[in-house]
Amino acid sequence: MRVHLVNPSHLAFGVGVITPRWLYVLAAATPSTFGDPLITDETLEPLDVTTINSGDVVGIGIHTGNALRGYEVGREARARGAWVVFGGIHATLYPDEPHELGGAHAVVKGDGDIAWGRAVKDCVSGSPQPVYEGGKVDADSFLAARWDLLPTNKYMWASVQTVRGCPKHCSFCSVWKTDGQKPRQRGADAVIAEVVELRRRGFRFIALADDNFYTVTLTDIKMASRRADPRQRENLEALRAERFELMDKLSKLPKDMIFFTQITMEAAEDPAFLDAMRRARIKGALVGVEAVTPEGLKDVYKDFNYAGETLVERLRAFREAGVHVLGSFIFGLPSDRPETFEATSVIASRANLTFAQFVMLTPFPGTVDFATWEKTMESNPTRIGGIPITRHWLIPQELRPKVYTPHPVMAADEIRQRTQAVWDDFYSLPKIWDRSKCVPNMKGRLAFVMISKLYRQMYANTGIATDSARVNRSARWARIIAAPCRRLFAAPPMPELQIPS
Ligand code: SF4
């Protein structure tokens, strides 16, 4: 009997950008009596089903984007006589679906850190429960990943989680519902131990794979200070102090280490926090800008962000503090107009962004946007390939539309083409070359160009293009560029590295 863990994907690039952390956390959660799990990340290579035998246990983690491929894998595994267990955000939101479509014997809802082990044991004894409630485990129970199982030379960045949950409530995001609004912050020592293990193995670039690294804002503390009861303020101050403790400990790690995280724009107003990030060598952050107009921010319940000139200033503040920003923008919001695309492009250039991504508004399950859209679609009988449009993740990839929410002034294809044009402009060679000035030498600048091109091929062309030939061409290109790009991130292992005292 063997335990398998599968990260499904319909596209494989041979090399991955960031390690899919959940695979290695669930490997740690697998009871040791069943041996080391066999891990397959299909973003590297497709699953070899012949490795699955009768009586094996196959764990498949799905989010909405890869659910359909996950169900294919589940059915194949079940046909080979294996026990099939699904988990991940999508299975948590729709626990019946893997049973109906994916050959599931069981579904783990919520965090798998504890529940996965129970599910494996029950499968092996022949009596799995249909659903396991994993809930939201305390930060003290977050497991360290089994990095000893990582294949060599396959990923550019490793990933460590420092916090789950986000106190915000953006309308297009399900994190605050699935991971909760109360940040569950992991102790600094546990994080540092994992980071040190990864540096020993030759990873010097680490993504702090958090929902939101900036868990407490200065405004939160100011508002809590107005309350008669001091406990809320004390609580927030303790959480903030823990962030500073973690960043202080990161700053004591080898000087060649570089970190990347995900953060809200409010951190730009907190010079002490930015300074601590700089010392910790957190040199990159994904910032959800979403929209460049006040109306757009209102559309997505993100009025804590800024628009116009203030937005440019805030984004520049990160760069001035030594933090490169990957700005994330959404197109297709109800208030967007044809001129919004050009305005966004201009702001992305003026704000000194190092990278940017431009996604089209998609109603994902578990979000406020999805609930509203699903309601408006109740009387709409639109089906594609026999699937109701409100179950868009079940529509075969090649038939799946790119835009779902009807827009007041633009057709779906206009939004798609204009989005593609903004990607094309931001990642045009002259613009990339100009941005590459942020690295000190010619070798670094060439590496920057390659990485920018890879990013575009992996995330824009494969996600926006409707033409499958273009998608396949992009995937092939990405495969070719990915291997040399990975070498740019690798570092000599430091097997002797100790945890700083
Ligand atoms: S988009 Fe970011 S800030 Fe908004 S709820 Fe999701 S994780 Fe939090």
Short mmCIF file of C-alpha atoms and ligand atoms in Angstrom, two decimals:
data_model
loop_
_atom_site.label_atom_id
_atom_site.label_comp_id
_atom_site.label_asym_id
_atom_site.label_seq_id
_atom_site.Cartn_x
_atom_site.Cartn_y
_atom_site.Cartn_z
CA MET A 1 0.00 0.00 0.00
CA ARG A 2 1.31 3.42 -0.94
CA VAL A 3 0.05 6.93 -0.26
CA HIS A 4 0.06 9.31 -3.26
CA LEU A 5 -0.39 13.08 -3.27
CA VAL A 6 -1.32 14.72 -6.55
CA ASN A 7 -1.42 18.40 -7.55
CA PRO A 8 -3.53 18.28 -10.75
CA SER A 9 -2.82 20.51 -13.74
CA HIS A 10 -3.78 20.37 -17.41
CA LEU A 11 -0.51 22.13 -18.36
CA ALA A 12 3.00 20.96 -17.46
CA PHE A 13 6.08 23.17 -17.72
CA GLY A 14 8.82 20.76 -16.61
CA VAL A 15 9.96 23.31 -13.99
CA GLY A 16 7.83 25.08 -11.37
CA VAL A 17 8.14 28.66 -10.17
CA ILE A 18 7.13 28.07 -6.53
CA THR A 19 6.95 24.77 -4.63
CA PRO A 20 3.30 23.75 -4.07
CA ARG A 21 3.66 23.76 -0.32
CA TRP A 22 0.50 21.84 0.50
CA LEU A 23 1.90 18.64 -1.05
CA TYR A 24 4.84 18.64 1.36
CA VAL A 25 2.73 19.65 4.38
CA LEU A 26 0.34 16.76 3.74
CA ALA A 27 3.35 14.50 3.31
CA ALA A 28 4.28 15.54 6.86
CA ALA A 29 0.69 14.85 7.98
CA THR A 30 0.80 11.30 6.54
CA PRO A 31 1.21 8.79 9.37
CA SER A 32 4.78 7.46 9.18
CA THR A 33 3.57 3.84 9.42
CA PHE A 34 2.45 4.15 5.79
CA GLY A 35 5.86 5.23 4.49
CA ASP A 36 6.75 8.33 2.48
CA PRO A 37 4.03 9.43 0.05
CA LEU A 38 4.71 9.47 -3.67
CA ILE A 39 4.28 13.09 -4.75
CA THR A 40 3.19 14.20 -8.22
CA ASP A 41 3.01 17.84 -9.19
CA GLU A 42 1.38 17.91 -12.61
CA THR A 43 2.61 21.46 -13.24
CA LEU A 44 5.97 19.66 -13.73
CA GLU A 45 4.92 16.43 -15.46
CA PRO A 46 1.60 14.59 -15.87
CA LEU A 47 0.77 11.81 -13.40
CA ASP A 48 1.91 8.31 -14.35
CA VAL A 49 -1.23 6.36 -13.37
CA THR A 50 0.59 3.05 -13.54
CA THR A 51 2.26 3.98 -10.22
CA ILE A 52 -1.18 3.67 -8.57
CA ASN A 53 -2.18 0.19 -7.41
CA SER A 54 -5.20 -1.35 -5.81
CA GLY A 55 -5.44 -0.46 -2.11
CA ASP A 56 -3.28 2.69 -2.42
CA VAL A 57 -4.57 5.97 -1.00
CA VAL A 58 -4.57 8.92 -3.43
CA GLY A 59 -4.92 12.46 -2.05
CA ILE A 60 -5.84 15.13 -4.61
CA GLY A 61 -5.86 18.83 -3.69
CA ILE A 62 -8.04 21.08 -5.83
CA HIS A 63 -8.82 24.75 -6.23
CA THR A 64 -11.51 25.85 -8.65
CA GLY A 65 -9.07 26.27 -11.58
CA ASN A 66 -7.80 22.68 -11.53
CA ALA A 67 -10.90 20.87 -10.20
CA LEU A 68 -11.82 19.35 -13.58
CA ARG A 69 -8.38 17.79 -14.08
CA GLY A 70 -8.48 16.69 -10.42
CA TYR A 71 -11.73 14.80 -11.07
CA GLU A 72 -10.15 13.01 -14.06
CA VAL A 73 -7.26 11.93 -11.85
CA GLY A 74 -9.68 10.79 -9.12
CA ARG A 75 -11.71 8.64 -11.51
CA GLU A 76 -8.58 7.05 -12.96
CA ALA A 77 -7.23 6.30 -9.49
CA ARG A 78 -10.52 4.76 -8.38
CA ALA A 79 -10.70 2.65 -11.52
CA ARG A 80 -7.30 1.24 -10.51
CA GLY A 81 -8.72 0.18 -7.15
CA ALA A 82 -7.27 3.01 -5.03
CA TRP A 83 -8.92 4.92 -2.19
CA VAL A 84 -9.51 8.47 -3.37
CA VAL A 85 -9.53 11.46 -1.01
CA PHE A 86 -10.03 15.07 -2.13
CA GLY A 87 -9.10 18.24 -0.27
CA GLY A 88 -8.32 21.89 -0.97
CA ILE A 89 -10.42 25.05 -1.20
CA HIS A 90 -12.74 23.82 -3.94
CA ALA A 91 -13.49 20.49 -2.25
CA THR A 92 -14.15 22.41 0.98
CA LEU A 93 -16.72 24.60 -0.77
CA TYR A 94 -18.34 21.79 -2.79
CA PRO A 95 -17.78 18.57 -0.82
CA ASP A 96 -20.39 16.65 -2.85
CA GLU A 97 -18.79 17.36 -6.22
CA PRO A 98 -15.70 15.11 -5.81
CA HIS A 99 -18.06 12.27 -4.81
CA GLU A 100 -20.28 12.81 -7.85
CA LEU A 101 -17.60 13.55 -10.44
CA GLY A 102 -14.17 12.63 -9.11
CA GLY A 103 -14.55 9.07 -7.83
CA ALA A 104 -14.00 10.26 -4.23
CA HIS A 105 -14.37 7.97 -1.24
CA ALA A 106 -13.76 10.90 1.11
CA VAL A 107 -13.37 14.67 1.18
CA VAL A 108 -11.33 16.61 3.74
CA LYS A 109 -12.83 20.05 4.34
CA GLY A 110 -10.65 22.91 5.63
CA ASP A 111 -7.09 22.43 6.85
CA GLY A 112 -5.57 19.00 6.21
CA ASP A 113 -2.81 19.23 8.85
CA ILE A 114 -4.68 16.93 11.23
CA ALA A 115 -7.67 15.51 9.29
CA TRP A 116 -5.62 14.05 6.40
CA GLY A 117 -3.89 11.54 8.68
CA ARG A 118 -7.28 10.35 9.98
CA ALA A 119 -8.61 9.96 6.43
CA VAL A 120 -5.58 7.88 5.38
CA LYS A 121 -5.90 5.57 8.40
CA ASP A 122 -9.64 5.05 7.76
CA CYS A 123 -9.04 4.29 4.07
CA VAL A 124 -6.38 1.73 4.93
CA SER A 125 -8.76 0.05 7.39
CA GLY A 126 -11.45 0.04 4.68
CA SER A 127 -13.93 2.44 6.28
CA PRO A 128 -13.41 6.05 5.18
CA GLN A 129 -16.00 8.66 6.18
CA PRO A 130 -17.53 10.63 3.29
CA VAL A 131 -16.45 13.95 4.84
CA TYR A 132 -13.75 14.95 7.36
CA GLU A 133 -14.04 18.36 9.00
CA GLY A 134 -10.46 19.66 9.09
CA GLY A 135 -11.60 23.12 10.29
CA LYS A 136 -9.10 25.90 10.88
CA VAL A 137 -6.24 24.53 12.94
CA ASP A 138 -4.36 26.77 15.38
CA ALA A 139 -1.10 28.26 14.19
CA ASP A 140 0.75 26.09 16.73
CA SER A 141 -0.51 23.00 14.87
CA PHE A 142 0.69 24.08 11.39
CA LEU A 143 3.04 21.37 10.23
CA ALA A 144 6.49 21.97 8.81
CA ALA A 145 6.69 20.67 5.24
CA ARG A 146 8.64 17.49 4.36
CA TRP A 147 11.24 19.24 2.19
CA ASP A 148 13.34 16.08 2.19
CA LEU A 149 10.85 14.71 -0.38
CA LEU A 150 11.32 17.60 -2.81
CA PRO A 151 12.68 16.55 -6.24
CA THR A 152 16.00 18.21 -7.02
CA ASN A 153 16.35 21.00 -9.56
CA LYS A 154 12.65 21.39 -10.26
CA TYR A 155 11.59 24.63 -8.56
CA MET A 156 12.87 28.20 -8.62
CA TRP A 157 11.47 29.37 -5.30
CA ALA A 158 10.59 27.44 -2.15
CA SER A 159 7.57 28.42 -0.04
CA VAL A 160 7.06 28.79 3.68
CA GLN A 161 3.84 29.90 5.33
CA THR A 162 3.94 32.37 8.21
CA VAL A 163 0.21 33.16 8.55
CA ARG A 164 -3.18 31.89 7.38
CA GLY A 165 -6.25 34.13 7.13
CA CYS A 166 -6.84 37.76 6.22
CA PRO A 167 -8.88 40.39 8.11
CA LYS A 168 -10.10 42.08 4.89
CA HIS A 169 -13.17 41.10 2.88
CA CYS A 170 -12.52 41.75 -0.81
CA SER A 171 -15.49 40.75 -2.93
CA PHE A 172 -13.54 38.64 -5.47
CA CYS A 173 -11.51 36.70 -2.90
CA SER A 174 -12.47 33.58 -0.92
CA VAL A 175 -9.47 33.58 1.44
CA TRP A 176 -11.21 35.47 4.23
CA LYS A 177 -14.07 32.97 4.13
CA THR A 178 -12.08 29.76 3.80
CA ASP A 179 -9.00 30.64 5.90
CA GLY A 180 -10.89 33.02 8.21
CA GLN A 181 -10.52 36.70 9.03
CA LYS A 182 -8.56 36.09 12.22
CA PRO A 183 -4.89 35.84 11.25
CA ARG A 184 -3.33 32.61 12.53
CA GLN A 185 0.32 33.57 12.85
CA ARG A 186 2.97 30.92 13.14
CA GLY A 187 5.70 31.38 15.74
CA ALA A 188 8.90 32.92 14.33
CA ASP A 189 11.09 29.97 15.41
CA ALA A 190 9.02 27.43 13.45
CA VAL A 191 9.23 29.60 10.33
CA ILE A 192 12.97 30.15 10.69
CA ALA A 193 13.63 26.42 11.17
CA GLU A 194 11.94 25.68 7.83
CA VAL A 195 13.71 28.52 6.04
CA VAL A 196 17.08 27.30 7.33
CA GLU A 197 16.29 23.78 6.12
CA LEU A 198 15.52 25.14 2.66
CA ARG A 199 18.73 27.20 2.53
CA ARG A 200 20.68 24.08 3.50
CA ARG A 201 19.14 22.44 0.42
CA GLY A 202 20.18 25.25 -1.95
CA PHE A 203 17.11 27.52 -1.97
CA ARG A 204 18.01 31.14 -1.42
CA PHE A 205 14.75 32.55 -2.82
CA ILE A 206 11.78 31.89 -0.55
CA ALA A 207 8.16 32.90 -1.02
CA LEU A 208 6.40 33.64 2.26
CA ALA A 209 3.21 32.07 0.96
CA ASP A 210 0.79 33.97 3.16
CA ASP A 211 -2.70 35.23 2.53
CA ASN A 212 -1.61 38.67 3.77
CA PHE A 213 1.77 39.25 5.45
CA TYR A 214 0.65 42.62 6.89
CA THR A 215 -1.86 41.28 9.39
CA VAL A 216 -2.30 44.40 11.54
CA THR A 217 -2.42 47.93 10.14
CA LEU A 218 -1.69 51.15 12.01
CA THR A 219 -5.32 52.13 11.43
CA ASP A 220 -6.49 48.90 13.12
CA ILE A 221 -4.44 49.78 16.20
CA LYS A 222 -5.62 53.40 16.20
CA MET A 223 -9.26 52.28 16.06
CA ALA A 224 -8.76 49.69 18.81
CA SER A 225 -7.14 52.37 21.00
CA ARG A 226 -10.43 54.27 21.03
CA ARG A 227 -12.17 51.40 22.78
CA ALA A 228 -12.58 51.47 26.55
CA ASP A 229 -11.49 47.82 26.79
CA PRO A 230 -7.73 47.68 26.05
CA ARG A 231 -7.66 43.96 25.18
CA GLN A 232 -8.29 44.38 21.46
CA ARG A 233 -5.42 46.89 21.15
CA GLU A 234 -3.11 44.67 23.22
CA ASN A 235 -3.97 41.73 21.02
CA LEU A 236 -3.21 43.63 17.82
CA GLU A 237 0.02 45.03 19.22
CA ALA A 238 1.12 41.50 20.17
CA LEU A 239 0.43 40.28 16.61
CA ARG A 240 2.37 43.22 15.19
CA ALA A 241 5.29 42.57 17.56
CA GLU A 242 5.40 38.95 16.35
CA ARG A 243 5.77 40.15 12.74
CA PHE A 244 8.71 42.34 13.76
CA GLU A 245 10.26 39.44 15.69
CA LEU A 246 9.99 37.25 12.59
CA MET A 247 11.51 39.90 10.32
CA ASP A 248 14.33 40.46 12.81
CA LYS A 249 15.12 36.74 12.76
CA LEU A 250 14.98 36.64 8.95
CA SER A 251 17.52 39.47 8.85
CA LYS A 252 20.03 37.23 10.66
CA LEU A 253 19.95 34.53 7.97
CA PRO A 254 22.64 34.31 5.24
CA LYS A 255 22.87 37.57 3.33
CA ASP A 256 22.21 35.95 -0.04
CA MET A 257 18.65 35.00 0.95
CA ILE A 258 15.75 36.86 -0.64
CA PHE A 259 12.10 36.70 0.34
CA PHE A 260 8.88 37.53 -1.47
CA THR A 261 5.43 37.88 0.05
CA GLN A 262 1.86 39.09 -0.46
CA ILE A 263 0.79 42.25 1.29
CA THR A 264 -1.87 44.96 1.32
CA MET A 265 -1.05 48.47 0.17
CA GLU A 266 -1.57 49.86 3.68
CA ALA A 267 1.95 48.68 4.56
CA ALA A 268 3.26 51.57 2.42
CA GLU A 269 2.02 53.94 5.14
CA ASP A 270 3.99 52.16 7.84
CA PRO A 271 7.66 53.22 7.56
CA ALA A 272 8.75 51.05 10.50
CA PHE A 273 7.24 47.98 8.85
CA LEU A 274 8.81 48.78 5.48
CA ASP A 275 12.14 49.29 7.17
CA ALA A 276 11.87 45.91 8.91
CA MET A 277 11.01 44.32 5.56
CA ARG A 278 14.09 45.87 4.01
CA ARG A 279 16.33 44.55 6.80
CA ALA A 280 14.73 41.10 6.51
CA ARG A 281 15.48 41.16 2.75
CA ILE A 282 11.80 40.81 1.85
CA LYS A 283 12.60 42.30 -1.52
CA GLY A 284 9.40 41.57 -3.37
CA ALA A 285 5.68 41.72 -2.64
CA LEU A 286 2.52 40.98 -4.55
CA VAL A 287 0.24 43.95 -3.90
CA GLY A 288 -3.41 43.66 -4.90
CA VAL A 289 -3.97 47.04 -6.57
CA GLU A 290 -7.06 45.69 -8.39
CA ALA A 291 -8.35 49.01 -9.73
CA VAL A 292 -6.95 52.47 -10.40
CA THR A 293 -10.22 54.38 -9.90
CA PRO A 294 -12.27 54.96 -6.70
CA GLU A 295 -15.31 53.42 -8.46
CA GLY A 296 -13.34 50.27 -9.29
CA LEU A 297 -12.16 49.94 -5.68
CA LYS A 298 -15.74 50.26 -4.51
CA ASP A 299 -16.75 47.50 -6.95
CA VAL A 300 -14.40 45.08 -5.18
CA TYR A 301 -14.98 46.28 -1.56
CA LYS A 302 -11.39 47.45 -1.42
CA ASP A 303 -11.80 51.04 -0.37
CA PHE A 304 -8.76 50.73 1.90
CA ASN A 305 -6.70 50.99 -1.30
CA TYR A 306 -5.92 54.26 -3.07
CA ALA A 307 -6.59 55.47 -6.58
CA GLY A 308 -4.97 58.00 -8.93
CA GLU A 309 -1.86 59.92 -7.79
CA THR A 310 -1.98 58.66 -4.19
CA LEU A 311 -1.89 55.13 -5.57
CA VAL A 312 1.25 55.93 -7.56
CA GLU A 313 2.87 57.42 -4.42
CA ARG A 314 1.98 54.42 -2.25
CA LEU A 315 3.36 51.93 -4.76
CA ARG A 316 6.52 53.97 -5.16
CA ALA A 317 6.96 53.96 -1.37
CA PHE A 318 7.52 50.19 -1.52
CA ARG A 319 10.16 50.59 -4.17
CA GLU A 320 11.88 53.38 -2.26
CA ALA A 321 12.05 51.02 0.73
CA GLY A 322 13.73 48.39 -1.47
CA VAL A 323 10.62 46.24 -1.99
CA HIS A 324 9.88 45.39 -5.62
CA VAL A 325 6.16 45.22 -6.34
CA LEU A 326 4.27 42.72 -8.44
CA GLY A 327 1.08 44.72 -8.92
CA SER A 328 -2.10 42.76 -9.49
CA PHE A 329 -4.94 44.39 -11.43
CA ILE A 330 -8.45 43.22 -12.32
CA PHE A 331 -10.25 44.10 -15.54
CA GLY A 332 -13.94 43.73 -16.29
CA LEU A 333 -15.24 45.52 -13.18
CA PRO A 334 -18.68 47.11 -13.70
CA SER A 335 -17.19 50.62 -13.54
CA ASP A 336 -14.43 49.86 -16.09
CA ARG A 337 -14.61 51.71 -19.39
CA PRO A 338 -12.46 51.29 -22.54
CA GLU A 339 -10.18 54.10 -21.28
CA THR A 340 -9.57 52.24 -17.95
CA PHE A 341 -7.17 49.85 -19.70
CA GLU A 342 -4.91 52.65 -20.93
CA ALA A 343 -5.12 54.44 -17.55
CA THR A 344 -4.08 51.24 -15.79
CA SER A 345 -1.19 50.72 -18.17
CA VAL A 346 0.05 54.26 -17.50
CA ILE A 347 -0.20 53.88 -13.72
CA ALA A 348 1.55 50.49 -13.81
CA SER A 349 4.49 52.18 -15.58
CA ARG A 350 4.54 55.35 -13.47
CA ALA A 351 4.31 53.50 -10.16
CA ASN A 352 7.67 51.80 -10.69
CA LEU A 353 6.22 48.30 -10.63
CA THR A 354 8.77 45.59 -11.32
CA PHE A 355 6.19 43.04 -12.45
CA ALA A 356 2.45 43.20 -13.01
CA GLN A 357 -0.41 40.84 -13.70
CA PHE A 358 -3.73 41.78 -15.28
CA VAL A 359 -6.52 39.31 -14.62
CA MET A 360 -10.09 39.31 -15.82
CA LEU A 361 -12.84 39.39 -13.22
CA THR A 362 -13.95 35.81 -12.64
CA PRO A 363 -16.62 34.90 -10.14
CA PHE A 364 -14.88 32.22 -8.05
CA PRO A 365 -16.90 30.10 -5.64
CA GLY A 366 -16.74 31.18 -2.02
CA THR A 367 -16.64 34.88 -2.93
CA VAL A 368 -19.24 37.61 -2.55
CA ASP A 369 -19.03 38.21 -6.32
CA PHE A 370 -19.86 34.59 -7.03
CA ALA A 371 -22.89 34.57 -4.70
CA THR A 372 -24.28 37.73 -6.35
CA TRP A 373 -23.60 36.45 -9.87
CA GLU A 374 -25.08 33.02 -9.18
CA LYS A 375 -28.26 34.67 -7.93
CA THR A 376 -28.59 36.87 -11.03
CA MET A 377 -28.04 33.78 -13.20
CA GLU A 378 -30.81 31.73 -11.55
CA SER A 379 -33.16 32.18 -14.46
CA ASN A 380 -30.40 32.04 -17.10
CA PRO A 381 -30.36 28.68 -18.84
CA THR A 382 -26.97 29.22 -20.60
CA ARG A 383 -25.08 25.93 -20.86
CA ILE A 384 -21.74 25.25 -22.52
CA GLY A 385 -20.95 21.65 -23.41
CA GLY A 386 -24.08 20.78 -21.39
CA ILE A 387 -22.72 22.47 -18.22
CA PRO A 388 -24.53 25.43 -16.61
CA ILE A 389 -22.32 28.49 -16.81
CA THR A 390 -22.53 28.91 -13.03
CA ARG A 391 -20.42 25.73 -12.79
CA HIS A 392 -17.80 27.14 -15.18
CA TRP A 393 -14.94 25.06 -13.71
CA LEU A 394 -16.64 21.91 -15.07
CA ILE A 395 -16.70 23.22 -18.65
CA PRO A 396 -13.92 21.58 -20.71
CA GLN A 397 -10.87 23.84 -20.83
CA GLU A 398 -11.05 24.53 -24.58
CA LEU A 399 -14.72 25.62 -24.38
CA ARG A 400 -14.46 27.61 -21.16
CA PRO A 401 -15.27 31.32 -21.59
CA LYS A 402 -12.81 33.91 -20.26
CA VAL A 403 -15.37 36.44 -19.03
CA TYR A 404 -18.58 35.49 -17.21
CA THR A 405 -20.14 38.59 -15.73
CA PRO A 406 -22.08 40.64 -18.29
CA HIS A 407 -20.55 44.11 -18.49
CA PRO A 408 -22.65 47.29 -18.82
CA VAL A 409 -20.69 48.76 -21.75
CA MET A 410 -18.17 46.22 -23.10
CA ALA A 411 -18.56 42.83 -24.76
CA ALA A 412 -16.69 39.90 -23.23
CA ASP A 413 -14.29 39.68 -26.15
CA GLU A 414 -13.50 43.38 -25.99
CA ILE A 415 -12.49 42.98 -22.32
CA ARG A 416 -10.35 39.97 -23.21
CA GLN A 417 -8.60 41.69 -26.11
CA ARG A 418 -7.98 44.89 -24.18
CA THR A 419 -6.58 42.88 -21.25
CA GLN A 420 -4.26 41.03 -23.63
CA ALA A 421 -3.13 44.38 -25.06
CA VAL A 422 -2.19 45.68 -21.59
CA TRP A 423 -0.09 42.54 -20.97
CA ASP A 424 1.54 43.01 -24.40
CA ASP A 425 2.37 46.62 -23.62
CA PHE A 426 3.70 46.04 -20.08
CA TYR A 427 5.85 43.10 -21.22
CA SER A 428 7.07 44.63 -24.50
CA LEU A 429 10.82 44.22 -24.86
CA PRO A 430 11.68 47.96 -24.58
CA LYS A 431 9.63 48.28 -21.38
CA ILE A 432 11.11 45.14 -19.83
CA TRP A 433 14.61 46.35 -20.75
CA ASP A 434 13.89 49.71 -19.13
CA ARG A 435 12.63 48.03 -15.92
CA SER A 436 15.67 45.73 -15.89
CA LYS A 437 17.73 48.76 -14.73
CA CYS A 438 16.70 47.67 -11.23
CA VAL A 439 19.40 44.96 -11.35
CA PRO A 440 23.05 45.98 -11.20
CA ASN A 441 24.81 44.26 -14.13
CA MET A 442 24.32 43.02 -17.69
CA LYS A 443 23.99 39.37 -16.64
CA GLY A 444 21.32 40.36 -14.14
CA ARG A 445 19.49 42.44 -16.72
CA LEU A 446 19.41 39.55 -19.19
CA ALA A 447 18.10 37.29 -16.44
CA PHE A 448 15.42 39.87 -15.68
CA VAL A 449 14.32 39.85 -19.34
CA MET A 450 14.09 36.06 -19.40
CA ILE A 451 12.10 35.91 -16.19
CA SER A 452 9.70 38.63 -17.36
CA LYS A 453 9.11 36.73 -20.60
CA LEU A 454 8.59 33.46 -18.72
CA TYR A 455 6.09 35.10 -16.37
CA ARG A 456 4.15 36.44 -19.31
CA GLN A 457 4.11 33.09 -21.15
CA MET A 458 3.06 31.13 -18.09
CA TYR A 459 0.37 33.42 -16.77
CA ALA A 460 -0.93 35.60 -19.59
CA ASN A 461 -0.90 33.60 -22.79
CA THR A 462 -2.05 30.37 -21.18
CA GLY A 463 -4.81 32.12 -19.22
CA ILE A 464 -6.24 34.70 -21.62
CA ALA A 465 -5.88 33.31 -25.13
CA THR A 466 -8.95 31.57 -26.50
CA ASP A 467 -7.03 29.91 -29.26
CA SER A 468 -5.69 26.52 -28.09
CA ALA A 469 -2.79 26.64 -30.59
CA ARG A 470 -1.58 29.85 -28.90
CA VAL A 471 -1.96 28.28 -25.44
CA ASN A 472 0.05 25.21 -26.49
CA ARG A 473 2.70 27.36 -28.13
CA SER A 474 3.03 29.42 -24.96
CA ALA A 475 3.26 26.31 -22.80
CA ARG A 476 6.03 24.99 -25.08
CA TRP A 477 7.88 28.31 -24.88
CA ALA A 478 7.50 28.38 -21.13
CA ARG A 479 8.99 24.86 -20.93
CA ILE A 480 12.00 25.98 -22.94
CA ILE A 481 12.68 29.15 -20.90
CA ALA A 482 11.84 27.63 -17.51
CA ALA A 483 14.87 25.34 -17.17
CA PRO A 484 17.56 28.03 -17.67
CA CYS A 485 15.53 30.43 -15.51
CA ARG A 486 15.57 27.93 -12.64
CA ARG A 487 19.36 27.84 -12.72
CA LEU A 488 19.40 31.60 -12.16
CA PHE A 489 17.73 31.11 -8.79
CA ALA A 490 19.72 28.11 -7.56
CA ALA A 491 22.46 28.53 -4.95
CA PRO A 492 25.10 26.18 -3.60
CA PRO A 493 23.61 24.15 -0.72
CA MET A 494 24.71 25.10 2.81
CA PRO A 495 24.35 21.78 4.64
CA GLU A 496 26.19 23.11 7.70
CA LEU A 497 23.94 26.15 8.17
CA GLN A 498 22.72 26.52 11.76
CA ILE A 499 19.63 28.30 13.06
CA PRO A 500 20.87 31.73 14.23
CA SER A 501 20.78 32.07 17.98
S1 SF4 B 1 -7.64 39.89 -1.79
FE1 SF4 B 1 -5.95 39.94 -0.33
S2 SF4 B 1 -6.55 41.59 1.10
FE2 SF4 B 1 -8.42 40.99 0.01
S3 SF4 B 1 -9.37 39.40 1.33
FE3 SF4 B 1 -8.11 38.33 -0.20
S4 SF4 B 1 -6.16 38.01 0.84
FE4 SF4 B 1 -7.24 39.60 1.97
#
